Each structure stands twice: as C-alpha cells, then as structure tokens.
PDB file of C-alpha atoms in Angstrom:
ATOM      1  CA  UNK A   1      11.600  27.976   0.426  1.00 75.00           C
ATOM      2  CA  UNK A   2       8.751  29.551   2.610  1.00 88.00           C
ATOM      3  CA  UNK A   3       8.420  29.562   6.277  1.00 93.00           C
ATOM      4  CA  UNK A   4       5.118  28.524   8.066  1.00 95.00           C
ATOM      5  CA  UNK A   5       4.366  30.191  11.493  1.00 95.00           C
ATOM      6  CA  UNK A   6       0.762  29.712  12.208  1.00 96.00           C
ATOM      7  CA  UNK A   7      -1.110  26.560  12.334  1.00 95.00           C
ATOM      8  CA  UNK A   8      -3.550  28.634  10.553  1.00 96.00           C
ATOM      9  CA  UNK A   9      -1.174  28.238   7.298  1.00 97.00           C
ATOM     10  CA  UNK A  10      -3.550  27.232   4.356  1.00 96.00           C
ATOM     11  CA  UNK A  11      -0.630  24.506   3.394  1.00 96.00           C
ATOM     12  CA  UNK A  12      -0.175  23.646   7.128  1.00 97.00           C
ATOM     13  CA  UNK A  13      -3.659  22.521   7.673  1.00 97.00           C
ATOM     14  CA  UNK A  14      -3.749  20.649   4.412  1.00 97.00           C
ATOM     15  CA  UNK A  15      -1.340  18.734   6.254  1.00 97.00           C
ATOM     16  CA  UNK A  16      -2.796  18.423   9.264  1.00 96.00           C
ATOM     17  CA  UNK A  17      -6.319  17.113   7.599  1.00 97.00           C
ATOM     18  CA  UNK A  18      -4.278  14.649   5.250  1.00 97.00           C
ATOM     19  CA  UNK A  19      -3.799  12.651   9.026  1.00 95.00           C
ATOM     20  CA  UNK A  20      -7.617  11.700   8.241  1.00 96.00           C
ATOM     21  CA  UNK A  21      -8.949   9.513   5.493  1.00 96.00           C
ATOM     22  CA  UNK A  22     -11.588  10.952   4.347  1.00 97.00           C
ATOM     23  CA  UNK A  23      -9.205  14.128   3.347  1.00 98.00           C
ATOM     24  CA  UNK A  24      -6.777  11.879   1.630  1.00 98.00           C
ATOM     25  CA  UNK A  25      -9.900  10.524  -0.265  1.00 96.00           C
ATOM     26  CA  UNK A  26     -11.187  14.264  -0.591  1.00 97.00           C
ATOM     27  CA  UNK A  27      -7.824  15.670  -2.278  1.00 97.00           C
ATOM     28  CA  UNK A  28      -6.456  12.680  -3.508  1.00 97.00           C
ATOM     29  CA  UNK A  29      -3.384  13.276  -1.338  1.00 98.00           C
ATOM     30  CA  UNK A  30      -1.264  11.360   1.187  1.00 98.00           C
ATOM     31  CA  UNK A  31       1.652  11.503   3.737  1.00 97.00           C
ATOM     32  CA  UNK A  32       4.911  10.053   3.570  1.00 97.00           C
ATOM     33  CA  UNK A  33       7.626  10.971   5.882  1.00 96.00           C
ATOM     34  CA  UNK A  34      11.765  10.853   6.113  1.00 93.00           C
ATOM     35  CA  UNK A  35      14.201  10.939   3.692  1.00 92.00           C
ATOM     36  CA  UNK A  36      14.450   7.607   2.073  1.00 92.00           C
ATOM     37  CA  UNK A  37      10.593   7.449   1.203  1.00 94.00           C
ATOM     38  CA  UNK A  38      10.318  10.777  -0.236  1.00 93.00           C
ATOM     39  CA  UNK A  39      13.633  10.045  -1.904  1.00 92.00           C
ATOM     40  CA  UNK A  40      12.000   7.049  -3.903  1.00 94.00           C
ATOM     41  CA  UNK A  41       8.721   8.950  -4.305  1.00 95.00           C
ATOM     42  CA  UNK A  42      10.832  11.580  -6.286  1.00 91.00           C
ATOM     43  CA  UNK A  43      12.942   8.435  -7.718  1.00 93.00           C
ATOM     44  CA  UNK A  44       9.895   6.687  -8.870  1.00 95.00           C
ATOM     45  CA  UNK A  45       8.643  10.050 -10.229  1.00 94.00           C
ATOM     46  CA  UNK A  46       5.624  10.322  -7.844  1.00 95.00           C
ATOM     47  CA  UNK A  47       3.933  13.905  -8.080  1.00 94.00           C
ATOM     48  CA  UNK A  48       5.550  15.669  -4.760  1.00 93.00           C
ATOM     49  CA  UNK A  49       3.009  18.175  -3.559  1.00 94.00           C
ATOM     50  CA  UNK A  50       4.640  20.131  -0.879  1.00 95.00           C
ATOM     51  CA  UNK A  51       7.827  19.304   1.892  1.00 94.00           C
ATOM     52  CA  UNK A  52       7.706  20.350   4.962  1.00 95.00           C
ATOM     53  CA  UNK A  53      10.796  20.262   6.972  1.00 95.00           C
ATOM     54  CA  UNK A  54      11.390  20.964  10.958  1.00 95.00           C
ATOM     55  CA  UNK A  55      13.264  24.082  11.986  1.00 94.00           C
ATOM     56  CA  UNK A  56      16.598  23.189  12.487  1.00 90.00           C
ATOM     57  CA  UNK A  57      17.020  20.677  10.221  1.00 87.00           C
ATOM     58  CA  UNK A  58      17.302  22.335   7.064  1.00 83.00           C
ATOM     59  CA  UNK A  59      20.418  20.532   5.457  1.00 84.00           C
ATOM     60  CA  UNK A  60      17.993  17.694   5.018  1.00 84.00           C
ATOM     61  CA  UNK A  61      16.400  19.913   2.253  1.00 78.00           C
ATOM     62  CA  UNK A  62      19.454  20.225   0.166  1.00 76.00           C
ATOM     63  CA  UNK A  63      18.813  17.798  -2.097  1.00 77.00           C
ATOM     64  CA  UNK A  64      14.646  19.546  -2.296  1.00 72.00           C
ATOM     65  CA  UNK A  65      16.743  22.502  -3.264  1.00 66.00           C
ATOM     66  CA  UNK A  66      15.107  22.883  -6.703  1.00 66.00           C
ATOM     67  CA  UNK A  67      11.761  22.111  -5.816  1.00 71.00           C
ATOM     68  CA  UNK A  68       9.621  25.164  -4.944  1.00 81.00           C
ATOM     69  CA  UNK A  69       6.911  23.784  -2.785  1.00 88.00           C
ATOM     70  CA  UNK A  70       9.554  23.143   0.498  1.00 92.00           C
ATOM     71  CA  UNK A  71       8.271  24.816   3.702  1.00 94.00           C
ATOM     72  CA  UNK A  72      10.157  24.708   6.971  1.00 94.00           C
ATOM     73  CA  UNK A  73       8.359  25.082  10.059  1.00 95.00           C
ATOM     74  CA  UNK A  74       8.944  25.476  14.047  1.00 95.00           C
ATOM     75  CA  UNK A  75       9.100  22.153  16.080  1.00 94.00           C
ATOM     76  CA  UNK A  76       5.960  22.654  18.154  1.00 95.00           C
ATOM     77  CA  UNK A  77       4.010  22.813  14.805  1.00 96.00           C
ATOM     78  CA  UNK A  78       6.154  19.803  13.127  1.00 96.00           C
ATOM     79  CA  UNK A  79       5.410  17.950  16.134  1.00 94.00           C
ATOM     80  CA  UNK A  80       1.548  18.177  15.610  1.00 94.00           C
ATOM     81  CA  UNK A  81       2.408  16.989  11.668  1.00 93.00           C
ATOM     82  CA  UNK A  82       4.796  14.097  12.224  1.00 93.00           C
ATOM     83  CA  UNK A  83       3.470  10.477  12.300  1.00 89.00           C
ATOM     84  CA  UNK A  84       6.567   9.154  13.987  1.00 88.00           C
ATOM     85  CA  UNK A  85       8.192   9.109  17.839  1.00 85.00           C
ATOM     86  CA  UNK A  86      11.331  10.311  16.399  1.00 88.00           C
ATOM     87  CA  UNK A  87      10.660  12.002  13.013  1.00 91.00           C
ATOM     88  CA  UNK A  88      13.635  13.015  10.284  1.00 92.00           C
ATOM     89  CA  UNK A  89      12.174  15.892  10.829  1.00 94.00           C
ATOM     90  CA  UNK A  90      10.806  16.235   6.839  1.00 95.00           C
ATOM     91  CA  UNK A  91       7.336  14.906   5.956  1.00 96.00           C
ATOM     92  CA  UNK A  92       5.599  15.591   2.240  1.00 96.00           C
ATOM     93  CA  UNK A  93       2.242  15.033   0.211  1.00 97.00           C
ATOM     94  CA  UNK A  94       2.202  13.210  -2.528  1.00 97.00           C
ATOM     95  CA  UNK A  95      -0.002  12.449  -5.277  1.00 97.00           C
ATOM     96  CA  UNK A  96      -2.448   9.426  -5.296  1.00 96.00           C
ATOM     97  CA  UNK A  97      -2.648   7.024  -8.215  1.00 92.00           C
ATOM     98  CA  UNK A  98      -5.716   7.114 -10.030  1.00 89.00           C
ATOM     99  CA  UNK A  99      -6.038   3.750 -11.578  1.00 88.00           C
ATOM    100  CA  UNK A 100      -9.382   1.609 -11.683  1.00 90.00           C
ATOM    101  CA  UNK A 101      -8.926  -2.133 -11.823  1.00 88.00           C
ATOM    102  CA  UNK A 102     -10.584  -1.998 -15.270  1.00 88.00           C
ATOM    103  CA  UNK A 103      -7.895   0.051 -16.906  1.00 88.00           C
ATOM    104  CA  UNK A 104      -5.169  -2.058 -15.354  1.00 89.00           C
ATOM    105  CA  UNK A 105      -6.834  -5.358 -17.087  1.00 85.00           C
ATOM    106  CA  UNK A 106      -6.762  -4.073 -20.371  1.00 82.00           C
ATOM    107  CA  UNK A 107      -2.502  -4.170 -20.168  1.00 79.00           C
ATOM    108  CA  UNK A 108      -3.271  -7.417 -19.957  1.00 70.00           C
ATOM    109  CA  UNK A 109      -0.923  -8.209 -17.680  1.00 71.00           C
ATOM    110  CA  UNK A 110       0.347 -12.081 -17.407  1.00 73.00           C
ATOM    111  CA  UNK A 111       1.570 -11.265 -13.974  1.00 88.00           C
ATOM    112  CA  UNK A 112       0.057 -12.743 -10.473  1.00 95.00           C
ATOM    113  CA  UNK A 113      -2.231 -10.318  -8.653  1.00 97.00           C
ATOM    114  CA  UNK A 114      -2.935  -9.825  -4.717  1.00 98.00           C
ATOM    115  CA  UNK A 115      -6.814  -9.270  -3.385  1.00 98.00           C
ATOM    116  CA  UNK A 116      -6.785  -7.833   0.221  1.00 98.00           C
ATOM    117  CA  UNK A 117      -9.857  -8.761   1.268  1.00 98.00           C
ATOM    118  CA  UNK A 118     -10.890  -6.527   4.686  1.00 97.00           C
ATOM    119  CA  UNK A 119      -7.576  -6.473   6.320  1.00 98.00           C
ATOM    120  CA  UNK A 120      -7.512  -3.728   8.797  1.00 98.00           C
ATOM    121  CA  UNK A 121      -3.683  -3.901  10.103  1.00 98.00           C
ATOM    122  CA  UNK A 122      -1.638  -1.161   8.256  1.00 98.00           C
ATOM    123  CA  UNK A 123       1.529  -3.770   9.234  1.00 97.00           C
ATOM    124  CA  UNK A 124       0.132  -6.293   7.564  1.00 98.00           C
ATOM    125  CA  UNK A 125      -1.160  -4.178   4.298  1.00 98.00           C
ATOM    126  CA  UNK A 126       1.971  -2.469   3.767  1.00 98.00           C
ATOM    127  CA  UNK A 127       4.066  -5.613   4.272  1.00 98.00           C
ATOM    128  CA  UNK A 128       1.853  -7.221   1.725  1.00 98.00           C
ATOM    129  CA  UNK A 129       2.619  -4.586  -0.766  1.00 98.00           C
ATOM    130  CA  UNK A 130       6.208  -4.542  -0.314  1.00 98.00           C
ATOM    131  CA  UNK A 131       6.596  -8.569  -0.379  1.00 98.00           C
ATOM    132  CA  UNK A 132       4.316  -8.266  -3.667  1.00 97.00           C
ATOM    133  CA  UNK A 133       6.558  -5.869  -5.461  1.00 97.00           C
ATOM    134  CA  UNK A 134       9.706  -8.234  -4.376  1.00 96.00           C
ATOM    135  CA  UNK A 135       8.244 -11.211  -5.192  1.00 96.00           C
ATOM    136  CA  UNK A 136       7.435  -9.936  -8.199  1.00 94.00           C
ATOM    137  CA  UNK A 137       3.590  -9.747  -8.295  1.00 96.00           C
ATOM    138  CA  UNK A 138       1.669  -7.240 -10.825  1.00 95.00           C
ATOM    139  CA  UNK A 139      -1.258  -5.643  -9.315  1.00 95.00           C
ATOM    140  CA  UNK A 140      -2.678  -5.241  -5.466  1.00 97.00           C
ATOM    141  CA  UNK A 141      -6.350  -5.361  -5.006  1.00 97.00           C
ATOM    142  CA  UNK A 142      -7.741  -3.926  -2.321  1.00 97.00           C
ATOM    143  CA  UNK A 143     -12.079  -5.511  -1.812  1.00 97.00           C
ATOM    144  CA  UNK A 144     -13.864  -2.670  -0.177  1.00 96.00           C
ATOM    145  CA  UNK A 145     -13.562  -2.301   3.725  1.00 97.00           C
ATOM    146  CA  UNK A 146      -9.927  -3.257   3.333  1.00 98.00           C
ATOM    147  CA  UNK A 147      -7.722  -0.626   5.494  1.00 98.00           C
ATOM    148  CA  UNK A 148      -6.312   2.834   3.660  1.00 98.00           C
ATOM    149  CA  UNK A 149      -3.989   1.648   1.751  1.00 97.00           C
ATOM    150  CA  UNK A 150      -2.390   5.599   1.481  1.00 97.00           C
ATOM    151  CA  UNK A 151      -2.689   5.966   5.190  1.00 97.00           C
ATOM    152  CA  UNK A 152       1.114   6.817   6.667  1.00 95.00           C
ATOM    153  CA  UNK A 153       1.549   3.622   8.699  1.00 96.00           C
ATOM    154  CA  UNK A 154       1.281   1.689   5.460  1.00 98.00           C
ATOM    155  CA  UNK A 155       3.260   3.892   3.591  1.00 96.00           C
ATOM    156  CA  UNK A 156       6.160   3.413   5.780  1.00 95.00           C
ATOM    157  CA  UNK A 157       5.447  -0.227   6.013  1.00 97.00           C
ATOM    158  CA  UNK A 158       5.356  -0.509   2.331  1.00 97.00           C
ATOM    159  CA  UNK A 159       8.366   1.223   1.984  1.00 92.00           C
ATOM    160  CA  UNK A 160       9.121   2.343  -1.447  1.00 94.00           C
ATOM    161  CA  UNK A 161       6.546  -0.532  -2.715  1.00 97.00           C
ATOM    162  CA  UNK A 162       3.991   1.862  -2.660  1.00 96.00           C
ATOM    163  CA  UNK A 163       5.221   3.923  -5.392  1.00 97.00           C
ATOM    164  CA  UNK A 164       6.011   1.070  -7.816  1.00 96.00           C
ATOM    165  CA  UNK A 165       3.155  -1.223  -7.146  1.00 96.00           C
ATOM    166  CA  UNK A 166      -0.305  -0.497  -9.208  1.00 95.00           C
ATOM    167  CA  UNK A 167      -3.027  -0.467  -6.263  1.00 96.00           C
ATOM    168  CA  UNK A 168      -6.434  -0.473  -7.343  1.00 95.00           C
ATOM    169  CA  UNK A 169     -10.172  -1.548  -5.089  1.00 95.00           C
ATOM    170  CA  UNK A 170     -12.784  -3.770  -5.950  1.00 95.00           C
ATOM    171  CA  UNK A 171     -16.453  -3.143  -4.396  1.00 95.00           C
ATOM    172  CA  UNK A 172     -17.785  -6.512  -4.302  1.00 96.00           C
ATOM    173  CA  UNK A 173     -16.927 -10.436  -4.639  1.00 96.00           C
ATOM    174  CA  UNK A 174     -19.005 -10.484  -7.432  1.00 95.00           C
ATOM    175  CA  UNK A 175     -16.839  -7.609  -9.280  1.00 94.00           C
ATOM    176  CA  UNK A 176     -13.540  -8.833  -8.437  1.00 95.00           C
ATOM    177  CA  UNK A 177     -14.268 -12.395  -9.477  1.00 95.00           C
ATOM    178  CA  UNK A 178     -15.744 -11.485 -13.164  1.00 93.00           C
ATOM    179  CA  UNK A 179     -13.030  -9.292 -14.109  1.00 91.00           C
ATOM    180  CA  UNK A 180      -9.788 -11.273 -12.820  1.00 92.00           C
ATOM    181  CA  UNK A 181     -11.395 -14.510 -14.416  1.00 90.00           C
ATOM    182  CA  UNK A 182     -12.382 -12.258 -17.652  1.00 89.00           C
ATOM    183  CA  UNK A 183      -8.676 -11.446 -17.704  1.00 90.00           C
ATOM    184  CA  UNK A 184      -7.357 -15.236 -17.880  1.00 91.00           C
ATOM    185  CA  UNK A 185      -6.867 -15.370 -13.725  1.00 94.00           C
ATOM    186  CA  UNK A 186      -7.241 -18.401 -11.289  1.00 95.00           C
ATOM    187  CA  UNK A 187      -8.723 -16.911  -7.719  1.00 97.00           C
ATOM    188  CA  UNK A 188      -6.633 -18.273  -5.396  1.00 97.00           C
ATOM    189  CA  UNK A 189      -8.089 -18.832  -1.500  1.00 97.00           C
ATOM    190  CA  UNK A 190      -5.873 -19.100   1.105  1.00 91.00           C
ATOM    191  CA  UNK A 191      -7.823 -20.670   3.606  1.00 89.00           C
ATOM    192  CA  UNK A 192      -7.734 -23.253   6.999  1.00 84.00           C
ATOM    193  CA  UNK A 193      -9.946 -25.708   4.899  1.00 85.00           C
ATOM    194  CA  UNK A 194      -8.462 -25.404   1.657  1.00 89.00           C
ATOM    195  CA  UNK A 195      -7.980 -28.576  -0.520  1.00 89.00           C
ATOM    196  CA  UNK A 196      -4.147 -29.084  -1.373  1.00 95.00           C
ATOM    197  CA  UNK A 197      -1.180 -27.193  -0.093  1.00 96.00           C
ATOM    198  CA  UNK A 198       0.101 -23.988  -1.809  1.00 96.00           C
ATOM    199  CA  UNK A 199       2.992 -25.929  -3.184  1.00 94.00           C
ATOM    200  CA  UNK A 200       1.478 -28.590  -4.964  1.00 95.00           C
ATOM    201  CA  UNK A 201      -0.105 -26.016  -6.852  1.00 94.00           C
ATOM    202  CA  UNK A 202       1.526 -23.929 -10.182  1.00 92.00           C
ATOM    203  CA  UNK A 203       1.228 -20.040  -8.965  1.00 93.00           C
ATOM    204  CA  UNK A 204       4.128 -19.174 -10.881  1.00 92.00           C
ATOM    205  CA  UNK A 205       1.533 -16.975 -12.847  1.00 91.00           C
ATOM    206  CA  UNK A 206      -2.263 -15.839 -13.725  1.00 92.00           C
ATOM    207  CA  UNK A 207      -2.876 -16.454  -9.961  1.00 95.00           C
ATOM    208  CA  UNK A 208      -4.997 -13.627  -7.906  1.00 97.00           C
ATOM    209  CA  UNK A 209      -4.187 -14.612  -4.454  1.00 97.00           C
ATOM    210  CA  UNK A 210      -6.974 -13.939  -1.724  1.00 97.00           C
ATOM    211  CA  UNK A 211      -5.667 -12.753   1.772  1.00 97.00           C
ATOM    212  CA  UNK A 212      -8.626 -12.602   4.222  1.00 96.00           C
ATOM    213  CA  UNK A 213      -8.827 -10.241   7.589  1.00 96.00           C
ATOM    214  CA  UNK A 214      -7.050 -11.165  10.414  1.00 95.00           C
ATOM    215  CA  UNK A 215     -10.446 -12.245  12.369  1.00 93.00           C
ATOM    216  CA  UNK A 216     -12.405 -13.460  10.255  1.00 93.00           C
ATOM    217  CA  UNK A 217     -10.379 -14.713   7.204  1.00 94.00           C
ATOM    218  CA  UNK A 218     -11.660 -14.754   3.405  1.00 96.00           C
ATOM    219  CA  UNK A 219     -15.554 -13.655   2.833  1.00 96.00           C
ATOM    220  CA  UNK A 220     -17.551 -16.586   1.888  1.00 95.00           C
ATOM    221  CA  UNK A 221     -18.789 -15.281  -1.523  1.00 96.00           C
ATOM    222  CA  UNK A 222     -15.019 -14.969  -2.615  1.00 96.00           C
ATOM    223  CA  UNK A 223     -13.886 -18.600  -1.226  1.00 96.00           C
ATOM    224  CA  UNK A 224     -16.949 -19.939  -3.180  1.00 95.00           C
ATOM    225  CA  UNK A 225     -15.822 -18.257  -6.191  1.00 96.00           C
ATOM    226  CA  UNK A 226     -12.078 -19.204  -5.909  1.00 96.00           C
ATOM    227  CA  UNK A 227     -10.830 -22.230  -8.326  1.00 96.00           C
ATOM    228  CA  UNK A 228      -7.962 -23.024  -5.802  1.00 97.00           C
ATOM    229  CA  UNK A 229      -8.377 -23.650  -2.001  1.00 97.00           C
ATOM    230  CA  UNK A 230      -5.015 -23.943  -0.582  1.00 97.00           C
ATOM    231  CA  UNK A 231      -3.326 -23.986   2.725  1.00 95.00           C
ATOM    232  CA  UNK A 232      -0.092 -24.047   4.572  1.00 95.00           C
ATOM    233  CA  UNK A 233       1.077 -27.034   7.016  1.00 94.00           C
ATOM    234  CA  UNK A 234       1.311 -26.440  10.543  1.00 92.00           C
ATOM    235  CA  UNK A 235       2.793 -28.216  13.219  1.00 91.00           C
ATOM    236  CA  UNK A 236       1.601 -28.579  16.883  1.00 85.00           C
ATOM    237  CA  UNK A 237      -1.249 -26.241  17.962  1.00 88.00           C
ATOM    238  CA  UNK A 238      -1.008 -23.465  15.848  1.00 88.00           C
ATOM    239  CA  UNK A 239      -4.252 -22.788  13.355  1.00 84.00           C
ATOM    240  CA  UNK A 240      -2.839 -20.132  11.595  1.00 87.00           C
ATOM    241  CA  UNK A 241      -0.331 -17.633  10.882  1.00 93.00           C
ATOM    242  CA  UNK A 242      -0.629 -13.823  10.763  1.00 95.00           C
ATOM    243  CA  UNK A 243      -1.218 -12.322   7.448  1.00 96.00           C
ATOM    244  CA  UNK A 244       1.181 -10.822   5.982  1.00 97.00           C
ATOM    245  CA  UNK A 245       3.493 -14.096   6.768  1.00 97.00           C
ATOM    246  CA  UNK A 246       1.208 -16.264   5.451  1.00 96.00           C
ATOM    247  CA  UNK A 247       0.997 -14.051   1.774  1.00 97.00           C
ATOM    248  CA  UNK A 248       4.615 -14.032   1.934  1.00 97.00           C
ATOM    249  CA  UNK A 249       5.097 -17.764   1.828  1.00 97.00           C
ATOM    250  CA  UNK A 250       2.611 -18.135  -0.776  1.00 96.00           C
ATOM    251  CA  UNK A 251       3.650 -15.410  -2.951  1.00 96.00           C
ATOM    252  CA  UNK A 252       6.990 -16.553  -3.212  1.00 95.00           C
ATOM    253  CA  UNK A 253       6.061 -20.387  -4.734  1.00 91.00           C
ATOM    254  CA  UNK A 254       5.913 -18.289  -7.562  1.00 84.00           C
ATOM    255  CA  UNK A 255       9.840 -17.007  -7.060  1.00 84.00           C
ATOM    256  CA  UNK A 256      10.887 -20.298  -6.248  1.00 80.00           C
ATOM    257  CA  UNK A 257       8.829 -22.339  -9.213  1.00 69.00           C
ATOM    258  CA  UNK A 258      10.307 -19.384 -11.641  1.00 67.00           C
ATOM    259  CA  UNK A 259      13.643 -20.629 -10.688  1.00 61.00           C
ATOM    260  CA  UNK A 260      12.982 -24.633 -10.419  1.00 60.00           C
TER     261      UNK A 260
END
C-alpha cells in the first residue's frame, strides 16, 4: 500500500484522465467506485487495475489487503477523483472487455440480445444493462453514437450487470442487421407505430430488441430492417414511456412466457 501526495502522481492522473472518454477508450480502462461494485468486479473476476482509497478511511481496504496496486490518498485530492456527492471514499480502474460482436456470434448463443440504438442517458443505459442481465438476456449491443457504456454513471447504474453482461458496438444498421439475422435472430422494433403489441408476440428467445434514443426513437434504417414492430398500450395522453421502462416491460415477456 503506497501513498499518493501530489496530483502530479503518474497513477493519480491516470485517474483523473479516466473521468474523460476518450482516455477510457485510449487505455482501455474505466472507473467504478464504493465497495459493493468493486466487490463484484473482484467477484466476477474483472482485472482490478489500481484502488485508491481516501485518507482516513483505510479499514475499507482490509479486504484489498492482498492486492498490491491499493493507494490511499488525502481528501482534497480524493475529492477531485470521486464521481459521487458522498463517496465511500474508495474508487478503482478496471479492465475493459474486449469483445467484438463477431466473436460473441460464433458461441452461438440461443439467448435474446439488446441493441441500444443512440441513447445518451447513462440512467437509462445502465438500467438497461442491469434489467438485461436479470431478465436474463445474452448480449447488449450498443449502435454507434450510443452513450459510454464504461462511463461511471452507468457503471453505478448498472450495478454489478456490467461485469457479467457481454457488451459489444455495432457501427451501422446495415452491420447489426446482417450479423444478428446471420446468427438465427428476429430484430425486434419497439416503436409508437409498431404493428401488434409486445405480448402477442413469442420473445421468449432469438429476439434482438431495438431501444431507440430518448428524442428521437429507433433510426429508420433499423425499423425498416426489423421483422417485428411492436408497441406497448397506453392509456389517456401519454405517447410514450421513458426508456429504460419501456425495455424493461418488454424484456421481461420473455421471463414471464419462460414460465407460462
């Protein structure tokens, strides 16, 4: 266990750069902060660069004890680290997975898939991931200009999720839709115009579920390309729902058919 005292620290200012996504990208590196999520990083056996822990609070690194990459450092410099109002005072890098969409296919996996397509709210991407791993979906796709996945507000949205879920991107419509049909998928569109509701549907499995942005919904190429169009009722005025509620609903017909 070292002690940093300069923000000049080689290892501090890794930390401080990994607050920007291009760095993350860069070192193929992210954040994740408090003790439960590095707990299920080390759990899950996610590769634990370095812990740094707040002056102070150093019986929070008891169970780090073994690990020789902890660093404590003063509050003033924690403070310009932490991504919280009131950190646990412990924050570490970890590892990002490298795993193209390709490789995943050729598991051939008979599970149900997620495609975020452009969503910008970390809320709503992390949610996403965590109600995918509990409803017990395979594979999160990510279509290019969807939010950093990695970034720390997802990661503590996600929760754990983000260690046990396989997250891969997809640059184009065109890509996504040749590949998850190649490997035996039906694209599934949630959309305001879509042609049946989401239950009268079977997505109990082979289904890669579209999720559009928050503005602007699903991109046209990939609702044109989808082999299911499906919506959820609403009552009164409401047009929509937000996101991450919406994917929730419709991932779990698959939980809920599984058990019919």
């Amino acid at each position: 266990m070292r002690e940093i005292t300069s923000k000049n620290n080689q290892i501090y200012r890794l930390f401080q750069k990994l607050t920007v996504k291009k760095y993350r990208d860069r070192f193929g590196l992210y954040l994740i902060e408090g003790e439960n999520l590095i707990e299920e990083a080390l759990k899950n056996k996610i590769d634990v660069e370095h812990i740094l822990v707040r002056s102070g609070e150093e019986q929070i690194i008891q169970p780090y004890m073994n690990l020789d990459k902890v660093f404590i450092t003063d509050k003033k410099l924690f403070a310009d680290i932490a991504q919280t109002k009131t950190s646990q005072g412990i924050v570490a890098s970890v590892r990002k997975p490298e795993l193209s969409l390709e490789d995943f296919l050729k598991r051939k996996s008979s599970g149900n898939f997620v495609v975020l397509d452009r969503l910008q709210d970390p809320g709503n991407i992390g949610t996403i991931i965590r109600t995918a791993d509990a409803a017990g979906y395979s594979l999160v796709i990510a279509m290019k200009g969807t939010g950093d996945v990695f970034s720390p507000k997802v990661a503590r949205a996600a929760a754990g999720s983000l260690f046990r879920m396989p997250i891969v991107t997809a640059d184009s419509p065109k890509e996504l839709a040749r590949l998850v049909k190649d490997a035996g998928k039906k694209l599934a569109a949630s959309c305001l115009d879509g042609n049946t509701f989401y239950y009268e549907e079977d997505l109990k499995s082979n289904i890669a579920l579209i999720v559009g942005n928050e503005g602007n919904g699903i991109c046209d190429e990939l609702i044109s390309a989808a082999d299911l169009k499906i919506k959820i009722p609403m009552c009164g005025n409401i047009e929509s729902l937000n996101a991450s509620v919406a994917a929730a609903i419709i991932m779990y017909e698959a939980v809920r058919k599984d058990k019919d």
